Coordinates of C-alpha atoms in Angstrom, one line a residue:
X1 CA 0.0 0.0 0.0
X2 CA 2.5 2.7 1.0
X3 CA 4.3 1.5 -2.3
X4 CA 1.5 2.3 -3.9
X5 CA 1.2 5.7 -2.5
X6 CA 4.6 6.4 -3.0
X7 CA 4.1 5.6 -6.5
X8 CA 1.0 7.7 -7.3
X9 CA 2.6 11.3 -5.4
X10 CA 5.8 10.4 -7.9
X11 CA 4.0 10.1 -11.1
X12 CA 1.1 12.4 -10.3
X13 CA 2.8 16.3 -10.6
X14 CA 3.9 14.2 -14.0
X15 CA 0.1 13.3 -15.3
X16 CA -1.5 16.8 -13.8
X17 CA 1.3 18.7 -16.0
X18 CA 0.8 16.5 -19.3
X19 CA -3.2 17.4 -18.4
X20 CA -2.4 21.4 -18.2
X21 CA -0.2 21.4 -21.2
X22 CA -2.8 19.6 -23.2
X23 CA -5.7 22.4 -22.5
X24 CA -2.8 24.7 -23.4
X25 CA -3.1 23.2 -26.5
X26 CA -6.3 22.5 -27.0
X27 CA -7.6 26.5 -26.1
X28 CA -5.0 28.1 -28.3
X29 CA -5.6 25.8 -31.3
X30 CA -9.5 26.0 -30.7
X31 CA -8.3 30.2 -30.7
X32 CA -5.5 30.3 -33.7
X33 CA -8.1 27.9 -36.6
X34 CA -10.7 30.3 -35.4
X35 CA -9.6 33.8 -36.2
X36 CA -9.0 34.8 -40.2
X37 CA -6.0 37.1 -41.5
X38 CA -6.6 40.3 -40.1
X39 CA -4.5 44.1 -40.7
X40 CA -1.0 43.8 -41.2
X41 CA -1.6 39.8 -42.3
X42 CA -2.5 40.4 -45.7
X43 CA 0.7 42.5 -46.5
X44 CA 2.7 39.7 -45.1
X45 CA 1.2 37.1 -46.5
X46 CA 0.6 38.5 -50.1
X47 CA 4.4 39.1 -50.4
X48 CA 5.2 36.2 -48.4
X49 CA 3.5 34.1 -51.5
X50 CA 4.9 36.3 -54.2
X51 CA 8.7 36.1 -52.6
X52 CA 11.5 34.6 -51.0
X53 CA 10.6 35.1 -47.1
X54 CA 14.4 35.3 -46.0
X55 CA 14.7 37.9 -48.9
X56 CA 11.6 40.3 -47.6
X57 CA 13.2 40.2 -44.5
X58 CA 17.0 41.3 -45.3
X59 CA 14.8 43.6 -47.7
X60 CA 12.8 44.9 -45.0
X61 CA 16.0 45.5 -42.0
X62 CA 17.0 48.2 -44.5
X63 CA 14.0 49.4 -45.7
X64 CA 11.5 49.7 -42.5
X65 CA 12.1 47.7 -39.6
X66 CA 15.6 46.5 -37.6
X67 CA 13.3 43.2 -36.3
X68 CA 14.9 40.0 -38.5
X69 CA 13.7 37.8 -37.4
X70 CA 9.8 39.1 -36.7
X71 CA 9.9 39.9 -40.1
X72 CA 10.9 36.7 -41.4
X73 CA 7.8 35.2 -38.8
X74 CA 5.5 37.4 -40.4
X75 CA 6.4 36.3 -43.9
X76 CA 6.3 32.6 -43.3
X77 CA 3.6 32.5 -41.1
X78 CA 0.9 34.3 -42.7
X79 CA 1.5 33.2 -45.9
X80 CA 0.9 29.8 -44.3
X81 CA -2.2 30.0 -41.7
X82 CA -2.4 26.2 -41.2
X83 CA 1.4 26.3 -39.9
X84 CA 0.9 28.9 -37.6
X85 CA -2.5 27.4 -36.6
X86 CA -0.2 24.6 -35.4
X87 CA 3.1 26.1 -34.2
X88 CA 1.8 29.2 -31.8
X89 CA -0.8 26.8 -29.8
X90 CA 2.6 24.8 -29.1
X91 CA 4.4 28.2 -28.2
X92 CA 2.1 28.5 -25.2
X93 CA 2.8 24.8 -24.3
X94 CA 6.4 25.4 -24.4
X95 CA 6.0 28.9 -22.4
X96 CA 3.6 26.9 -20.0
X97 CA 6.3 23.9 -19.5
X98 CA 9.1 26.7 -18.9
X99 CA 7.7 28.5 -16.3
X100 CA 6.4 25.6 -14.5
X101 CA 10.1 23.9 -14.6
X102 CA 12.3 26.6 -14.5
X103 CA 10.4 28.7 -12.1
X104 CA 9.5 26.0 -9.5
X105 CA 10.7 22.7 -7.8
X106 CA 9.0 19.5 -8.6
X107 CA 7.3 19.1 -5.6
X108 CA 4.6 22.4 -6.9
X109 CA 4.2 21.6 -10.2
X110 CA 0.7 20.8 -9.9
X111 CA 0.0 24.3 -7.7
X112 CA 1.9 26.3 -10.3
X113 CA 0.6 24.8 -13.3
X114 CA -2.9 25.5 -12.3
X115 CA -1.9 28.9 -11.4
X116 CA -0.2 29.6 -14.5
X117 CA -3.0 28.5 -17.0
X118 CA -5.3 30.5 -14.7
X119 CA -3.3 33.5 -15.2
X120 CA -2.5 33.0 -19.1
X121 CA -5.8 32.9 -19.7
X122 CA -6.8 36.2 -17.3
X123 CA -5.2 38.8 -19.6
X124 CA -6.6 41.6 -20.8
X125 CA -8.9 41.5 -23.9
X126 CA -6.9 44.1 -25.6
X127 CA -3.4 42.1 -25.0
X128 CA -5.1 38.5 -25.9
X129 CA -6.5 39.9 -29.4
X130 CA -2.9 41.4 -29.9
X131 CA -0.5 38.6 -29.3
X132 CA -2.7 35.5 -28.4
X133 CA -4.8 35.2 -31.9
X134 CA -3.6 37.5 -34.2
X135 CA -0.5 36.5 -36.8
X136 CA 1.8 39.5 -36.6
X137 CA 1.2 39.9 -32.8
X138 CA 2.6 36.4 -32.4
X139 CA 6.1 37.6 -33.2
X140 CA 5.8 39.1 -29.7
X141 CA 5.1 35.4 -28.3
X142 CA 8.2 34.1 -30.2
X143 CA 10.5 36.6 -28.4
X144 CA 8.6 35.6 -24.9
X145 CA 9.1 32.0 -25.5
X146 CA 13.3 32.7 -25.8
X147 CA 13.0 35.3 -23.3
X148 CA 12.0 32.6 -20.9
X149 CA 14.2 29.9 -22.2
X150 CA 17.3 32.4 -21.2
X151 CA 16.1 33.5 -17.9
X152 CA 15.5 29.5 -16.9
X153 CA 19.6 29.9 -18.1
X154 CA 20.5 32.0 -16.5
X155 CA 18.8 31.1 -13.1
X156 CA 20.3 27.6 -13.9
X157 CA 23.5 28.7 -14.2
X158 CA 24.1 31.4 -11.2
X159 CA 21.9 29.0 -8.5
X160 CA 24.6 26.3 -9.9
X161 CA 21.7 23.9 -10.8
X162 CA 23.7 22.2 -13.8
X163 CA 26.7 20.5 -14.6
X164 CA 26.8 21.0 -17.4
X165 CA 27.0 25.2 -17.6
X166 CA 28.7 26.1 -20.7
X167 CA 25.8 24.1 -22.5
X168 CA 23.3 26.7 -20.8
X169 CA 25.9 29.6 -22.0
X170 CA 25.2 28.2 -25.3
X171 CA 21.3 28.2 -25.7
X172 CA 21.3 31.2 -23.2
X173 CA 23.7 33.0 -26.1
X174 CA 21.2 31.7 -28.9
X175 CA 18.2 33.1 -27.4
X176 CA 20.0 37.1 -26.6
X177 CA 20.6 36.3 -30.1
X178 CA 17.3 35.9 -31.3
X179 CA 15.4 38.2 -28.8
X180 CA 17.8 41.3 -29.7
X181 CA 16.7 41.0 -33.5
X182 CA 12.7 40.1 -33.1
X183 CA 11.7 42.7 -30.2
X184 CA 13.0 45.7 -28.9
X185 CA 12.1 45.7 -25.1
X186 CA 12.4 42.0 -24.6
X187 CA 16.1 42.6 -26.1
X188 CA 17.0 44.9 -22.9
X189 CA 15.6 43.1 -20.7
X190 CA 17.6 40.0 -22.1
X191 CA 20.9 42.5 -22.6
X192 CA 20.1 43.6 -17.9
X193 CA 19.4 40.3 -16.8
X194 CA 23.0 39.4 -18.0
X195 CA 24.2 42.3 -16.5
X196 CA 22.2 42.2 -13.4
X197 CA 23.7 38.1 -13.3
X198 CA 27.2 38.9 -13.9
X199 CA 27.0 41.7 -11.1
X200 CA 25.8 39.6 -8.5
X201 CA 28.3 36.8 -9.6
X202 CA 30.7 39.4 -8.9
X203 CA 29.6 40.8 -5.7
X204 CA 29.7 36.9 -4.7
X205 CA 33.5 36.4 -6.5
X206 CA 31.8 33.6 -8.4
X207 CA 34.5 34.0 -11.0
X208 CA 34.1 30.9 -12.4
X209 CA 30.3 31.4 -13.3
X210 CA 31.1 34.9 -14.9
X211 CA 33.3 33.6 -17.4
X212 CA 29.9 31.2 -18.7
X213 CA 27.4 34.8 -18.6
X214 CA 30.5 36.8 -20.8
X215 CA 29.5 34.8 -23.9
X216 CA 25.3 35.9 -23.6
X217 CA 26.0 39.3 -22.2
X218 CA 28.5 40.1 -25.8
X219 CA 25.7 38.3 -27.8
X220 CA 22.9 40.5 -26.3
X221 CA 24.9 43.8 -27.3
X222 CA 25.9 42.5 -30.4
X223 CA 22.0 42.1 -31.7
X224 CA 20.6 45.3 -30.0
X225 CA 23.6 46.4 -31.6
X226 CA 22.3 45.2 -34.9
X227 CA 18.7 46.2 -34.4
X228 CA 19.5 49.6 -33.4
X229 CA 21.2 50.2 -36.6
X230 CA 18.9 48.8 -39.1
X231 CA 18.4 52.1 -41.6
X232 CA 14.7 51.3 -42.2
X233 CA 13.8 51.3 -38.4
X234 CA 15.8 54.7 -38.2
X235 CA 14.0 56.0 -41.1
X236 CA 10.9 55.1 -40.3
X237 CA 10.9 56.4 -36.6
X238 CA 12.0 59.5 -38.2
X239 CA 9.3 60.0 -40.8
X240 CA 6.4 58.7 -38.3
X241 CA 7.3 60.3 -35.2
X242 CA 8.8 63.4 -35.5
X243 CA 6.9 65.2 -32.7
X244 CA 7.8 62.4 -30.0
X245 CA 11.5 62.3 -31.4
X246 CA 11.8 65.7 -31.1
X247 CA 11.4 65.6 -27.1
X248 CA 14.0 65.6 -24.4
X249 CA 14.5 62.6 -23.0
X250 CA 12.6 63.9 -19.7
X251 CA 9.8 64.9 -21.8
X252 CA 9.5 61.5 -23.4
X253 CA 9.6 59.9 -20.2
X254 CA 7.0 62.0 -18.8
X255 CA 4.9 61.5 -22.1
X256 CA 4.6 58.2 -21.4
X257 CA 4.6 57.5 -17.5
X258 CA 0.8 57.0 -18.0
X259 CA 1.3 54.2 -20.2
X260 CA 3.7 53.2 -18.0
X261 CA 1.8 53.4 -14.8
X262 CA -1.6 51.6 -16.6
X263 CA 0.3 48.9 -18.5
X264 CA 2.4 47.8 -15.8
X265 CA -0.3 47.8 -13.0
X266 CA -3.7 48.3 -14.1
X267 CA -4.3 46.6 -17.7
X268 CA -3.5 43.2 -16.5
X269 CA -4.2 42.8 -12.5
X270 CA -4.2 39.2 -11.8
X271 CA -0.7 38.0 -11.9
X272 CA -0.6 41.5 -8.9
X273 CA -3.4 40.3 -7.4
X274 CA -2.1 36.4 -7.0
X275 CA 1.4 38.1 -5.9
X276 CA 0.2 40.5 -3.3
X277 CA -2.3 37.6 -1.7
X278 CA 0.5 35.2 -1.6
X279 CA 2.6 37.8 0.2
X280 CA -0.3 38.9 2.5
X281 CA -1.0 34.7 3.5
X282 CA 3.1 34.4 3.9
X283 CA 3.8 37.8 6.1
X284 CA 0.2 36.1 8.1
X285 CA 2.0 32.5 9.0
X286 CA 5.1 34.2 9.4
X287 CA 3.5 36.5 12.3
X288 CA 1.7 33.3 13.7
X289 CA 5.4 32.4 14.6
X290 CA 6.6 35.6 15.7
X291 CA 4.3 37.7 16.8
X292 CA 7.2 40.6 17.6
X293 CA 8.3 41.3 14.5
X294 CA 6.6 44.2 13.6
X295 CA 7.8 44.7 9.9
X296 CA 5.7 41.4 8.8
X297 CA 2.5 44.0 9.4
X298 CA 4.0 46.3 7.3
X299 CA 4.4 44.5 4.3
X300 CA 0.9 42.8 4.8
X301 CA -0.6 46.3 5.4
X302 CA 1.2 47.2 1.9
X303 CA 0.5 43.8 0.6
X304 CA -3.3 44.8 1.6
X305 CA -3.4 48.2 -0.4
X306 CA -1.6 46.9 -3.4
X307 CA -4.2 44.5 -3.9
X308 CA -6.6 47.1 -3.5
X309 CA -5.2 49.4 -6.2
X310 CA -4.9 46.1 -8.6
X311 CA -8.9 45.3 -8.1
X312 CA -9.9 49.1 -7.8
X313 CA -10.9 48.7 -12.2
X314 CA -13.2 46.3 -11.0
X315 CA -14.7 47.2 -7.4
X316 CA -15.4 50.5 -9.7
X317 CA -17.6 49.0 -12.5
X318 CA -19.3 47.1 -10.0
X319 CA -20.0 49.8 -7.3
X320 CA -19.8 52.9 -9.2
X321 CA -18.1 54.9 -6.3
X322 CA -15.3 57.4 -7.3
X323 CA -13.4 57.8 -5.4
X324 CA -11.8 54.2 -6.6
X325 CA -10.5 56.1 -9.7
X326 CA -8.2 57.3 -7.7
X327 CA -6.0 54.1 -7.5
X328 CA -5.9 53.6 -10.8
X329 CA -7.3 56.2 -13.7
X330 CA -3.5 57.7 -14.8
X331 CA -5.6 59.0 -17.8
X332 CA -8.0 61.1 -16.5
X333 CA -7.7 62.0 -12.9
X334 CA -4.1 64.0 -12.3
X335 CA -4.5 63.1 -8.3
X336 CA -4.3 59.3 -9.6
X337 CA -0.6 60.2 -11.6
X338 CA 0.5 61.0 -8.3
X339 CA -0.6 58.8 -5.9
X340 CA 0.1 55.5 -8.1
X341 CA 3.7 56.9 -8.7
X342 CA 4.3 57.3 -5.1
X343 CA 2.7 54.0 -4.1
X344 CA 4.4 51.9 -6.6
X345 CA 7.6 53.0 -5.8
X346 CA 7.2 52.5 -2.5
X347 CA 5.4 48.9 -3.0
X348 CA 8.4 48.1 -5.3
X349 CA 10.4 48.9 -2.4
X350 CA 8.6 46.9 0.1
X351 CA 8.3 44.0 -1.9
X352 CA 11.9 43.9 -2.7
X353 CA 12.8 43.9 1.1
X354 CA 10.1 41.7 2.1
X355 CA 12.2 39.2 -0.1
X356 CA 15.4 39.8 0.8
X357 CA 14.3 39.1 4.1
X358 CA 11.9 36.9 4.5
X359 CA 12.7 34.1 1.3
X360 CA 15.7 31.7 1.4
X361 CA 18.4 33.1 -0.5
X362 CA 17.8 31.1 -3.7
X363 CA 14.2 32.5 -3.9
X364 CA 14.5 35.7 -2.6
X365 CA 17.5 35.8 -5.7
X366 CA 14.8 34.8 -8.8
X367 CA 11.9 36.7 -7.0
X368 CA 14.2 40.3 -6.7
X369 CA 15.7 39.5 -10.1
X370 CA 11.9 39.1 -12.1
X371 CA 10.1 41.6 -10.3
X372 CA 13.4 43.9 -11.5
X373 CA 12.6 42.7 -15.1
X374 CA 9.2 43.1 -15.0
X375 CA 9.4 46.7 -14.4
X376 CA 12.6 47.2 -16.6
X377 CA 10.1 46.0 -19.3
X378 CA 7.6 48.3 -19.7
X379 CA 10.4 50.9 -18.0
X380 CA 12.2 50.9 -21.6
X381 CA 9.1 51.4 -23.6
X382 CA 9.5 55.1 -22.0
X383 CA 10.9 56.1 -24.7
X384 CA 9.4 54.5 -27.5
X385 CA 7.1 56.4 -29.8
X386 CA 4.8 53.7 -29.8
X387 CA 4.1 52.0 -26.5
X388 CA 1.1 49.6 -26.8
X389 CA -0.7 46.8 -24.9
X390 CA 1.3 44.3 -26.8
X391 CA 4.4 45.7 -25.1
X392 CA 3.4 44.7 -22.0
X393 CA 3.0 41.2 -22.7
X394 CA 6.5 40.5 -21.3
X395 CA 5.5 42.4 -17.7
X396 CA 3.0 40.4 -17.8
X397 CA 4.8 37.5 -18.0
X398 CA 7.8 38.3 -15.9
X399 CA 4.7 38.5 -13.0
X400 CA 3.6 35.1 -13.5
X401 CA 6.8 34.0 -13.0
X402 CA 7.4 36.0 -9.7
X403 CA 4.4 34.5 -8.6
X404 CA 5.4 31.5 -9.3
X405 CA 8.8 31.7 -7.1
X406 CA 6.6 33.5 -4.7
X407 CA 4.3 30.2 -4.0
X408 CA 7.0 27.8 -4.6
X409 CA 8.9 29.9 -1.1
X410 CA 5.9 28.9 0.4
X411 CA 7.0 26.7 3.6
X412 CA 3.8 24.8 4.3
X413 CA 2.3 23.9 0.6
X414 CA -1.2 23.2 1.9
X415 CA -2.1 27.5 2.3
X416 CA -1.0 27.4 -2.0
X417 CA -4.0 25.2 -2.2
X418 CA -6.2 28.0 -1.6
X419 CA -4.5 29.7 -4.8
X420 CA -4.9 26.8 -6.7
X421 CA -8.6 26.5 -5.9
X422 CA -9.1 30.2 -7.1
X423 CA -6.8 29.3 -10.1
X424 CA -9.1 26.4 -11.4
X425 CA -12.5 27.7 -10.8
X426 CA -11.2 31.1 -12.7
X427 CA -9.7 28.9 -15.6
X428 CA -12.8 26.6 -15.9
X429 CA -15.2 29.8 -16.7
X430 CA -12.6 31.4 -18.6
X431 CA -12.2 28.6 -20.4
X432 CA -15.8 28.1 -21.6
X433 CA -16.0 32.1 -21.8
X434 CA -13.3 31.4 -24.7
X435 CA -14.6 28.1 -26.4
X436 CA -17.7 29.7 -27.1
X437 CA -16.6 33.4 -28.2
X438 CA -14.0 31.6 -31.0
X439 CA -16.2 29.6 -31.8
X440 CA -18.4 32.3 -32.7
X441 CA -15.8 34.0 -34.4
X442 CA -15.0 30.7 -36.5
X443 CA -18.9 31.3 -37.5
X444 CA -18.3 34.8 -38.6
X445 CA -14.5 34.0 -40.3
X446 CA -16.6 31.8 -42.5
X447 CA -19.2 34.1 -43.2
X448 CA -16.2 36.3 -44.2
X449 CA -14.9 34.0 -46.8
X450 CA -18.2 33.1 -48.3
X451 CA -18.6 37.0 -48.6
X452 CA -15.4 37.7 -50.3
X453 CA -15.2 34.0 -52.6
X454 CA -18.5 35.8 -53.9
X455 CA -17.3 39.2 -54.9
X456 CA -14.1 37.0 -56.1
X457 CA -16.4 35.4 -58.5
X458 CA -18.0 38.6 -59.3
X459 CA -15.0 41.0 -60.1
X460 CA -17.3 43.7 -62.0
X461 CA -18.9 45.0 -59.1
X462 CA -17.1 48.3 -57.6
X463 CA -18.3 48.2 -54.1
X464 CA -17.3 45.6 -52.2
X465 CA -19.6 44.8 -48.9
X466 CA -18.0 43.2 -46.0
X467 CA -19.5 42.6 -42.7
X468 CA -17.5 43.6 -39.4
X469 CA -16.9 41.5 -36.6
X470 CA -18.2 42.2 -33.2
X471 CA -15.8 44.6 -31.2
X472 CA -13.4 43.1 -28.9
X473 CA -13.2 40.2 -30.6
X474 CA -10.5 39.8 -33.5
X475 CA -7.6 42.7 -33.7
X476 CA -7.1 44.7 -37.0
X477 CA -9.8 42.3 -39.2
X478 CA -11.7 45.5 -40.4
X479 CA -10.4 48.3 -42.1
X480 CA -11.4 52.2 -41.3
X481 CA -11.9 55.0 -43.9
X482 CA -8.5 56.6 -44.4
X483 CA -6.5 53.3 -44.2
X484 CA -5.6 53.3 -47.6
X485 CA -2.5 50.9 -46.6
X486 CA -5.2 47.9 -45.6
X487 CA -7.8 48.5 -48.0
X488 CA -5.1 47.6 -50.5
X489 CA -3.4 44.3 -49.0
X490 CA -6.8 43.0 -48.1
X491 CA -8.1 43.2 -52.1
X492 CA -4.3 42.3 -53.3
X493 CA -4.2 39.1 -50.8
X494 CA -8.1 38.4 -51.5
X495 CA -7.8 38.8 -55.2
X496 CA -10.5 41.1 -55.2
X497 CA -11.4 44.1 -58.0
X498 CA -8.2 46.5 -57.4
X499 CA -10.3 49.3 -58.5
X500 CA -13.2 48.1 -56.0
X501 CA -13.8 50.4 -53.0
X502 CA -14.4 48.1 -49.5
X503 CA -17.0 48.9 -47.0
X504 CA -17.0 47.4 -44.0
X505 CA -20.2 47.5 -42.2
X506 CA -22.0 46.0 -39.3
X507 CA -24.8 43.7 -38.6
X508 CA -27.7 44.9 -37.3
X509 CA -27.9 42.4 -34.4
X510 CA -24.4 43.5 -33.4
X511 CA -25.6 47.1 -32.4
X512 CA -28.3 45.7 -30.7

């Protein structure tokens, strides 16, 4: 019997992973066949069916864009829909199966892949239309994916959880290397993680690690290097943003704290809210021990507000009272700039001591390093021209995996079962809340095509009548008056009438 048991508790964190992995799979695959070619996919895929894909991409580093290797994504990818219907669900699988390894000892797997799906699937609509189900977006997820892959490298290498370290320089090396030429911000944070790594290597005269981080650390330059000098990005950040280039560094900055302030902490609450319950339950056994030690009310009391600020959004659309704009409404109330500035720095603080205290050394390490990262993420977009919700998908990220380290400190596993608990019943409706609105959109993707194979058939009529798809649902599938841009790549890519004018109008039941 105890064989038996002994048995089942090995094999079981093995079973429960496979099972999460597979509804990563399944949603995302249910979400990519689902969702048609929309915006900057018909450009793609039109000239990546009419061209060499490695060619458009050398073509396009001098002519509009420093990002290789998204470029060359974008190419293959939509001009192949049934490959990327295939490769991105599997993207998320290996993102999933990376941050519940390398984040996490064996003995939570089954608490932190729960959470993790939970929190994948919590994002914002905005961010999940972006990156999740849209082509082009995707490249964001490909960067993520080596992002992660280098971080699990790194943590490897400086915790000395490998024998094998000049192996991990390698891949770590090959990911810098394809991170600094697909995406911008997930480049720096690549290019200060090896920094940060090599500093505390040094601080701890771990010379013998440093020499494994020198080989990433020169590859990371080298790319941003690369990307920073492609003439078509310079040209084009000149010709589209000359008022925002124009601006003092300070005045960018300012520009965009905002952005800043709502992308990091208010678009995407979960992962904060998970992180400042699981600091508010530790700081609450901790005290149960040690009823003198007056900091662990502190950082609860801190824990306590943070998580009030990250559900303020939603205690405000359901009471209507506000005064809860106030924690979180950067946009329109100037008292809310302030106050979420000087809480946030102050919560970063906090939450920074409250590990270096309170978490073993190994934990307290990853947890300071990702929370670091997180910010650092959305903290370059400062001064970018263009800072997005798809930018953010890396903070976003960088949380989850904080949150993971922060439940895997945990010393008695059974108060991580109350996560988990939130974690599944939150999936489950998600889940369903997602089944059913791609499949809907599958419904109106082929009410698409049946529209357009007609005025295909049809190439004397001159105004082409396409309907919309319900807001919220699918990014950049319909095209606005003044677009001239996707009005073209949709006919060229369709095959529709050139000289055709589009209109793209909405059923009546969706105004309804």
């Amino acid at each position: 019997m105890e064989k038996s048991v002994k048995v089942v508790k090995t094999i079981l964190p093995y079973v429960v992973v496979m099972i999460g992995l597979y509804l990563v799979y399944d949603l995302f695959h249910h979400m990519a066949i689902n969702v048609p070619l929309a915006g900057d996919d018909w450009g793609y895929a039109y000239e990546g069916l009419n061209g060499n894909p490695l060619s458009l991409a050398f073509s396009m580093y001098f002519n509009w864009s420093g990002r290789f290797f998204a470029e060359l994504w974008g190419y293959v990818m939509a001009a192949n829909k049934s490959l990327w219907d295939m490769v991105n669900p599997w993207l998320f699988v290996l993102i999933t199966l990376i941050l519940v390894i390398g984040f996490s000892s064996k003995k939570n797997w089954i608490i932190s892949i729960v959470v993790i799906f939970g929190l994948m699937v919590s994002v914002d609509t905005r961010l999940r239309m972006e990156t999740y189900a849209w082509i082009m977006g995707s490249t964001y997820v490909t960067a993520l994916l080596a992002l992660l892959i280098h971080l699990w490298m790194v943590k490897t290498m400086i915790t000395h959880g490998c024998r094998y370290p000049w192996l991990m320089s390698i891949v770590s090396a090959l990911c810098c290397l394809f991170v600094g030429l697909d995406m911008e911000n997930a480049a720096a944070v690549a290019l200060i993680s090896n920094g940060l790594a090599i500093g505390y290597l040094w601080i701890k005269k771990d010379k013998t690690t440093i020499k494994y981080m020198v080989l990433p650390l020169l590859i990371s330059i080298i790319a941003i290097l690369i990307l920073r000098s492609s003439p078509g990005s310079a040209y084009r950040l000149t010709v589209d943003n000359q008022a925002f280039n124009q601006l003092s560094l300070i005045d960018k900055i300012i520009t965009n704290w905002p952005n800043f302030l709502h992308y990091t902490f208010v678009a995407n609450p979960y992962p904060l809210v998970f992180l400042n319950l699981s600091v508010m339950v530790s700081t609450s056994l901790k005290w149960l021990k040690n009823k003198t030690d007056k900091r662990l009310f502190v950082y609860f009391v801190i824990a306590g507000l943070g998580l009030l600020f990250a559900l303020s959004p939603m205690l405000y659309n359901r009471t209507g009272i506000n005064a809860l704009k106030v924690f979180y409404d950067v946009y329109y109330t100037r008292s809310s700039l302030w106050i979420m500035t000087l809480f946030y720095i102050g919560y970063t603080i906090a939450l920074i001591d409250y590990m270096r205290l309170y978490l073993d050394t190994t934990h307290a390490l990853i947890g300071i390093g990702l929370l670091l990262l997180a910010g650092i993420s959305n903290g370059v977009m400062l001064i970018s021209p263009i800072f997005g919700m798809r930018s953010s998908l890396y903070t976003v990220y960088l949380l989850i995996a904080l949150d993971v380290v922060m439940l895997d400190a945990f010393e008695q596993r059974i108060y991580a079962v109350g996560f988990v608990c939130i974690a599944l019943l939150f999936s489950i409706q998600r889940i369903s809340y997602l089944k059913d609105l791609y499949g809907m959109i599958g419904v109106r993707t082929q009410r698409r095509m049946m529209e357009i194979d007609y005025y295909q058939n049809h190439p004397e009529i001159n105004e082409i009548h396409i309907t919309r798809f319900p807001q919220g649902t699918v990014h950049s599938v319909d095209v606005e008056q003044g677009d001239d841009y996707h009005f073209d790549t949709f006919k060229k890519y369709y095959g529709l009438n050139p000289e055709a004018s589009v209109i793209f109008e909405w059923d009546p039941s969706d105004l309804q």
